mmCIF file of C-alpha atoms in Angstrom:
data_model
loop_
_atom_site.group_PDB
_atom_site.id
_atom_site.type_symbol
_atom_site.label_atom_id
_atom_site.label_comp_id
_atom_site.label_asym_id
_atom_site.label_seq_id
_atom_site.Cartn_x
_atom_site.Cartn_y
_atom_site.Cartn_z
ATOM 1 C CA GLU A 1 0.000 0.000 0.000
ATOM 2 C CA ALA A 2 1.150 3.518 -0.726
ATOM 3 C CA GLY A 3 2.487 5.535 2.183
ATOM 4 C CA VAL A 4 1.720 9.058 3.302
ATOM 5 C CA VAL A 5 2.599 11.480 0.533
ATOM 6 C CA GLN A 6 3.628 15.062 1.190
ATOM 7 C CA SER A 7 4.544 17.924 -1.073
ATOM 8 C CA PRO A 8 6.587 19.915 -1.594
ATOM 9 C CA ARG A 9 9.601 18.230 -0.017
ATOM 10 C CA TYR A 10 11.480 21.512 0.211
ATOM 11 C CA LYS A 11 10.364 25.119 0.183
ATOM 12 C CA ILE A 12 12.381 28.292 0.560
ATOM 13 C CA ILE A 13 10.513 31.564 0.957
ATOM 14 C CA GLU A 14 11.116 35.034 2.268
ATOM 15 C CA LYS A 15 9.477 36.130 5.479
ATOM 16 C CA LYS A 16 5.951 37.505 5.192
ATOM 17 C CA GLN A 17 5.267 35.291 2.185
ATOM 18 C CA PRO A 18 2.574 32.606 2.278
ATOM 19 C CA VAL A 19 3.265 28.901 1.973
ATOM 20 C CA ALA A 20 1.134 25.774 1.765
ATOM 21 C CA PHE A 21 1.850 22.111 2.324
ATOM 22 C CA TRP A 22 -0.198 19.224 1.046
ATOM 23 C CA CYS A 23 -0.670 15.747 2.485
ATOM 24 C CA ASN A 24 -2.323 12.636 1.125
ATOM 25 C CA PRO A 25 -2.744 10.014 3.879
ATOM 26 C CA ILE A 26 -2.793 6.263 3.545
ATOM 27 C CA SER A 27 -6.045 5.055 2.036
ATOM 28 C CA GLY A 28 -8.573 4.182 4.715
ATOM 29 C CA HIS A 29 -6.838 6.142 7.468
ATOM 30 C CA ASN A 30 -9.409 8.457 8.963
ATOM 31 C CA THR A 31 -7.080 10.195 11.401
ATOM 32 C CA LEU A 32 -4.620 12.726 10.050
ATOM 33 C CA TYR A 33 -1.975 14.690 11.952
ATOM 34 C CA TRP A 34 0.271 17.616 11.212
ATOM 35 C CA TYR A 35 3.436 17.798 13.279
ATOM 36 C CA ARG A 36 6.188 20.399 13.276
ATOM 37 C CA GLN A 37 9.760 19.327 13.881
ATOM 38 C CA ASN A 38 12.260 22.028 14.717
ATOM 39 C CA LEU A 39 15.941 21.367 14.188
ATOM 40 C CA GLY A 40 17.274 19.020 16.854
ATOM 41 C CA GLN A 41 13.863 18.475 18.409
ATOM 42 C CA GLY A 42 11.148 15.887 18.386
ATOM 43 C CA PRO A 43 7.949 16.400 16.417
ATOM 44 C CA GLU A 44 5.243 18.484 18.075
ATOM 45 C CA LEU A 45 1.589 18.129 17.224
ATOM 46 C CA LEU A 46 -0.040 21.058 15.458
ATOM 47 C CA ILE A 47 -3.436 19.628 14.603
ATOM 48 C CA ARG A 48 -5.280 16.324 14.491
ATOM 49 C CA TYR A 49 -8.239 15.467 12.275
ATOM 50 C CA GLU A 50 -10.798 12.741 12.655
ATOM 51 C CA ASN A 51 -12.186 12.542 9.145
ATOM 52 C CA GLU A 52 -12.846 16.170 8.229
ATOM 53 C CA GLU A 53 -13.188 17.438 11.798
ATOM 54 C CA ALA A 54 -10.288 19.094 13.583
ATOM 55 C CA VAL A 55 -10.506 17.486 17.031
ATOM 56 C CA ASP A 56 -7.288 18.892 18.487
ATOM 57 C CA ASP A 57 -5.883 22.178 17.237
ATOM 58 C CA SER A 58 -4.801 23.544 20.588
ATOM 59 C CA GLN A 59 -1.149 23.846 19.471
ATOM 60 C CA LEU A 60 -1.857 25.460 16.125
ATOM 61 C CA PRO A 61 -0.853 29.172 16.033
ATOM 62 C CA LYS A 62 -4.152 30.332 14.650
ATOM 63 C CA ASP A 63 -3.067 33.879 13.897
ATOM 64 C CA ARG A 64 -0.981 32.706 10.960
ATOM 65 C CA PHE A 65 -1.562 28.983 10.547
ATOM 66 C CA SER A 66 -4.607 27.327 9.054
ATOM 67 C CA ALA A 67 -5.429 23.825 7.970
ATOM 68 C CA GLU A 68 -8.197 22.041 6.214
ATOM 69 C CA ARG A 69 -9.144 18.523 5.353
ATOM 70 C CA LEU A 70 -11.926 18.657 2.839
ATOM 71 C CA LYS A 71 -13.812 15.411 2.264
ATOM 72 C CA GLY A 72 -11.799 13.771 5.019
ATOM 73 C CA VAL A 73 -8.935 12.683 2.811
ATOM 74 C CA ASP A 74 -6.235 15.111 1.664
ATOM 75 C CA SER A 75 -5.164 17.947 3.895
ATOM 76 C CA THR A 76 -3.492 21.310 3.430
ATOM 77 C CA LEU A 77 -1.528 23.276 6.005
ATOM 78 C CA LYS A 78 -1.034 26.968 5.297
ATOM 79 C CA ILE A 79 1.131 29.632 6.862
ATOM 80 C CA GLN A 80 0.424 33.282 6.102
ATOM 81 C CA PRO A 81 2.512 35.275 6.625
ATOM 82 C CA ALA A 82 5.578 33.154 7.339
ATOM 83 C CA GLU A 83 8.079 34.228 9.985
ATOM 84 C CA LEU A 84 11.716 33.299 10.428
ATOM 85 C CA GLY A 85 10.804 31.049 13.358
ATOM 86 C CA ASP A 86 8.568 28.934 11.140
ATOM 87 C CA SER A 87 11.601 27.301 9.554
ATOM 88 C CA ALA A 88 11.127 23.618 10.360
ATOM 89 C CA VAL A 89 10.081 20.298 8.895
ATOM 90 C CA TYR A 90 6.323 19.841 8.691
ATOM 91 C CA LEU A 91 5.354 16.216 9.022
ATOM 92 C CA CYS A 92 2.055 14.675 8.096
ATOM 93 C CA ALA A 93 0.978 11.366 9.605
ATOM 94 C CA SER A 94 -2.090 9.194 9.445
ATOM 95 C CA SER A 95 -3.605 6.311 11.359
ATOM 96 C CA ARG A 96 -6.700 4.166 11.451
ATOM 97 C CA ARG A 97 -8.653 5.013 14.570
ATOM 98 C CA SER A 98 -10.566 1.760 14.536
ATOM 99 C CA VAL A 99 -7.310 -0.042 15.201
ATOM 100 C CA ASN A 100 -6.110 1.095 18.598
ATOM 101 C CA THR A 101 -2.458 0.342 18.261
ATOM 102 C CA GLY A 102 -1.420 3.947 18.550
ATOM 103 C CA GLU A 103 0.866 3.603 15.539
ATOM 104 C CA LEU A 104 1.203 6.580 13.239
ATOM 105 C CA PHE A 105 2.491 6.419 9.691
ATOM 106 C CA PHE A 106 4.566 9.416 8.670
ATOM 107 C CA GLY A 107 5.315 11.052 5.391
ATOM 108 C CA GLU A 108 8.810 12.234 4.490
ATOM 109 C CA GLY A 109 8.034 15.776 5.537
ATOM 110 C CA SER A 110 8.148 19.220 3.982
ATOM 111 C CA ARG A 111 11.213 21.230 4.928
ATOM 112 C CA LEU A 112 10.514 24.950 5.130
ATOM 113 C CA THR A 113 13.235 27.569 5.154
ATOM 114 C CA VAL A 114 12.161 31.152 5.780
ATOM 115 C CA LEU A 115 14.752 33.799 4.853
ATOM 116 C CA ALA B 1 -0.769 14.645 30.300
ATOM 117 C CA GLN B 2 2.068 12.423 29.230
ATOM 118 C CA SER B 3 5.693 13.211 28.529
ATOM 119 C CA VAL B 4 8.918 11.525 27.523
ATOM 120 C CA THR B 5 12.510 12.192 28.499
ATOM 121 C CA GLN B 6 15.371 10.852 26.443
ATOM 122 C CA LEU B 7 18.692 10.871 28.250
ATOM 123 C CA GLY B 8 21.550 11.803 25.964
ATOM 124 C CA SER B 9 20.988 13.772 22.804
ATOM 125 C CA HIS B 10 24.014 12.117 21.204
ATOM 126 C CA VAL B 11 25.263 8.564 21.640
ATOM 127 C CA SER B 12 28.282 7.070 19.914
ATOM 128 C CA VAL B 13 29.098 3.378 19.875
ATOM 129 C CA SER B 14 31.595 1.271 18.005
ATOM 130 C CA GLU B 15 30.410 -1.048 15.285
ATOM 131 C CA GLY B 16 29.565 -4.385 16.894
ATOM 132 C CA ALA B 17 29.075 -2.887 20.347
ATOM 133 C CA LEU B 18 25.903 -2.776 22.403
ATOM 134 C CA VAL B 19 23.467 0.022 21.656
ATOM 135 C CA LEU B 20 21.513 1.439 24.612
ATOM 136 C CA LEU B 21 19.238 4.437 24.179
ATOM 137 C CA ARG B 22 17.399 5.598 27.277
ATOM 138 C CA CYS B 23 13.797 6.695 27.565
ATOM 139 C CA ASN B 24 11.737 7.521 30.633
ATOM 140 C CA TYR B 25 8.086 8.394 30.462
ATOM 141 C CA SER B 26 5.472 10.097 32.573
ATOM 142 C CA SER B 27 1.823 9.170 32.252
ATOM 143 C CA SER B 28 -1.135 9.186 34.626
ATOM 144 C CA VAL B 29 -2.752 6.278 32.791
ATOM 145 C CA PRO B 30 -1.356 3.085 31.261
ATOM 146 C CA PRO B 31 0.834 4.192 28.395
ATOM 147 C CA TYR B 32 1.481 2.972 24.930
ATOM 148 C CA LEU B 33 5.192 3.383 24.198
ATOM 149 C CA PHE B 34 6.999 3.611 20.904
ATOM 150 C CA TRP B 35 10.418 3.953 19.379
ATOM 151 C CA TYR B 36 10.661 5.611 15.998
ATOM 152 C CA VAL B 37 13.757 5.991 13.827
ATOM 153 C CA GLN B 38 14.448 8.841 11.450
ATOM 154 C CA TYR B 39 17.098 8.598 8.780
ATOM 155 C CA PRO B 40 18.422 11.823 7.237
ATOM 156 C CA ASN B 41 15.838 13.688 5.181
ATOM 157 C CA GLN B 42 13.220 11.030 5.764
ATOM 158 C CA GLY B 43 10.080 10.696 7.826
ATOM 159 C CA LEU B 44 9.759 8.691 11.001
ATOM 160 C CA GLN B 45 9.533 4.923 10.845
ATOM 161 C CA LEU B 46 8.230 2.725 13.633
ATOM 162 C CA LEU B 47 10.878 0.486 15.190
ATOM 163 C CA LEU B 48 8.768 -1.156 17.853
ATOM 164 C CA LYS B 49 5.916 -0.553 20.244
ATOM 165 C CA TYR B 50 4.564 -1.656 23.582
ATOM 166 C CA THR B 51 0.809 -1.684 24.120
ATOM 167 C CA THR B 52 -0.088 -4.534 26.446
ATOM 168 C CA GLY B 53 1.174 -8.017 27.260
ATOM 169 C CA ALA B 54 4.811 -9.020 27.126
ATOM 170 C CA THR B 55 7.013 -6.270 28.452
ATOM 171 C CA LEU B 56 9.966 -7.170 26.230
ATOM 172 C CA VAL B 57 9.146 -6.214 22.695
ATOM 173 C CA LYS B 58 11.157 -6.904 19.584
ATOM 174 C CA GLY B 59 11.239 -4.653 16.590
ATOM 175 C CA ILE B 60 12.818 -4.356 13.213
ATOM 176 C CA ASN B 61 16.542 -4.415 12.504
ATOM 177 C CA GLY B 62 17.353 -6.381 15.670
ATOM 178 C CA PHE B 63 16.195 -3.735 18.136
ATOM 179 C CA GLU B 64 14.252 -4.504 21.276
ATOM 180 C CA ALA B 65 12.939 -2.581 24.257
ATOM 181 C CA GLU B 66 11.652 -3.482 27.682
ATOM 182 C CA PHE B 67 8.764 -1.776 29.436
ATOM 183 C CA LYS B 68 9.543 -1.375 33.125
ATOM 184 C CA LYS B 69 6.608 0.133 34.947
ATOM 185 C CA SER B 70 8.429 0.393 38.278
ATOM 186 C CA GLU B 71 11.157 2.455 36.639
ATOM 187 C CA THR B 72 8.860 4.245 34.165
ATOM 188 C CA SER B 73 11.374 3.327 31.482
ATOM 189 C CA PHE B 74 11.368 1.978 27.956
ATOM 190 C CA HIS B 75 15.011 1.745 26.957
ATOM 191 C CA LEU B 76 15.987 0.659 23.450
ATOM 192 C CA THR B 77 18.767 -1.866 22.928
ATOM 193 C CA LYS B 78 20.538 -3.742 20.183
ATOM 194 C CA PRO B 79 23.254 -6.298 20.958
ATOM 195 C CA SER B 80 25.538 -5.418 18.064
ATOM 196 C CA ALA B 81 25.566 -2.065 16.306
ATOM 197 C CA HIS B 82 25.764 -1.841 12.539
ATOM 198 C CA MET B 83 26.828 1.127 10.473
ATOM 199 C CA SER B 84 23.327 1.323 9.026
ATOM 200 C CA ASP B 85 21.914 2.006 12.518
ATOM 201 C CA ALA B 86 23.224 5.568 12.420
ATOM 202 C CA ALA B 87 20.117 7.739 12.665
ATOM 203 C CA GLU B 88 17.962 9.779 15.036
ATOM 204 C CA TYR B 89 15.831 7.801 17.448
ATOM 205 C CA PHE B 90 12.686 9.107 19.098
ATOM 206 C CA CYS B 91 10.825 7.656 22.034
ATOM 207 C CA ALA B 92 7.128 8.473 22.162
ATOM 208 C CA VAL B 93 4.142 7.905 24.411
ATOM 209 C CA SER B 94 0.413 7.912 23.889
ATOM 210 C CA VAL B 95 -2.558 7.122 26.046
ATOM 211 C CA ALA B 96 -3.416 3.445 26.115
ATOM 212 C CA GLY B 97 -6.308 2.577 23.898
ATOM 213 C CA GLY B 98 -6.121 5.627 21.725
ATOM 214 C CA ASN B 99 -4.049 7.136 18.990
ATOM 215 C CA GLU B 100 -5.271 10.598 19.726
ATOM 216 C CA LYS B 101 -1.912 12.124 20.420
ATOM 217 C CA LEU B 102 1.637 10.869 20.241
ATOM 218 C CA THR B 103 4.064 12.845 22.391
ATOM 219 C CA PHE B 104 7.698 12.611 21.362
ATOM 220 C CA GLY B 105 10.958 13.000 23.188
ATOM 221 C CA THR B 106 13.655 15.293 21.883
ATOM 222 C CA GLY B 107 15.507 12.467 20.185
ATOM 223 C CA THR B 108 18.899 10.761 20.419
ATOM 224 C CA ARG B 109 21.312 10.890 17.544
ATOM 225 C CA LEU B 110 23.162 7.588 17.260
ATOM 226 C CA THR B 111 26.578 7.591 15.652
ATOM 227 C CA ILE B 112 28.370 4.360 14.809
ATOM 228 C CA ILE B 113 32.153 4.403 14.941
ATOM 229 C CA PRO B 114 33.823 2.081 12.409
#
């Protein structure tokens, strides 16, 4: 089965510019996560979706970050405007809630550099 | 709320030597515990997990970990290191019975010395 697909893999922008990341989860996985991984740190959860509903967005900086998961499949994470501190790797993961193993499947990530 | 502490941000071992990466957790309810590995410029890949049952769990690539409730630990070991084991390793915890939120440690970078 195909894994979690993310794009773009790399993005370099100037501060104050907008940027968007796209994620296609594993087929049949109804739970989707966006994590942010700063250099030298572990991933930190930004938002979690159950189907199309955002059930945990407490760590999402809502003044500049937004996310959507239309139709409960693909998801987009947007930053507008980007700041220098947003430079990080944005990881998408998915899981199947009906199977309570707690295992998440991660994409390769989108590395953002803000200049 | 749950949390994970990984002792040692960098660990170096000689090829063929024992690998030991330390992880301690904090959780008010029975935890699910995980070790993920991240190779350069790649996403995270599950090495092994503990949910219930046997406290010694075996994973891929010869790694294993033991859940010790009394010590709140879940240390990762491998008897003989291989050059291909060089990577970043993350311990993570979630609430038992749910995959609502996986909380990661800060990671340990493993270097293998030829």
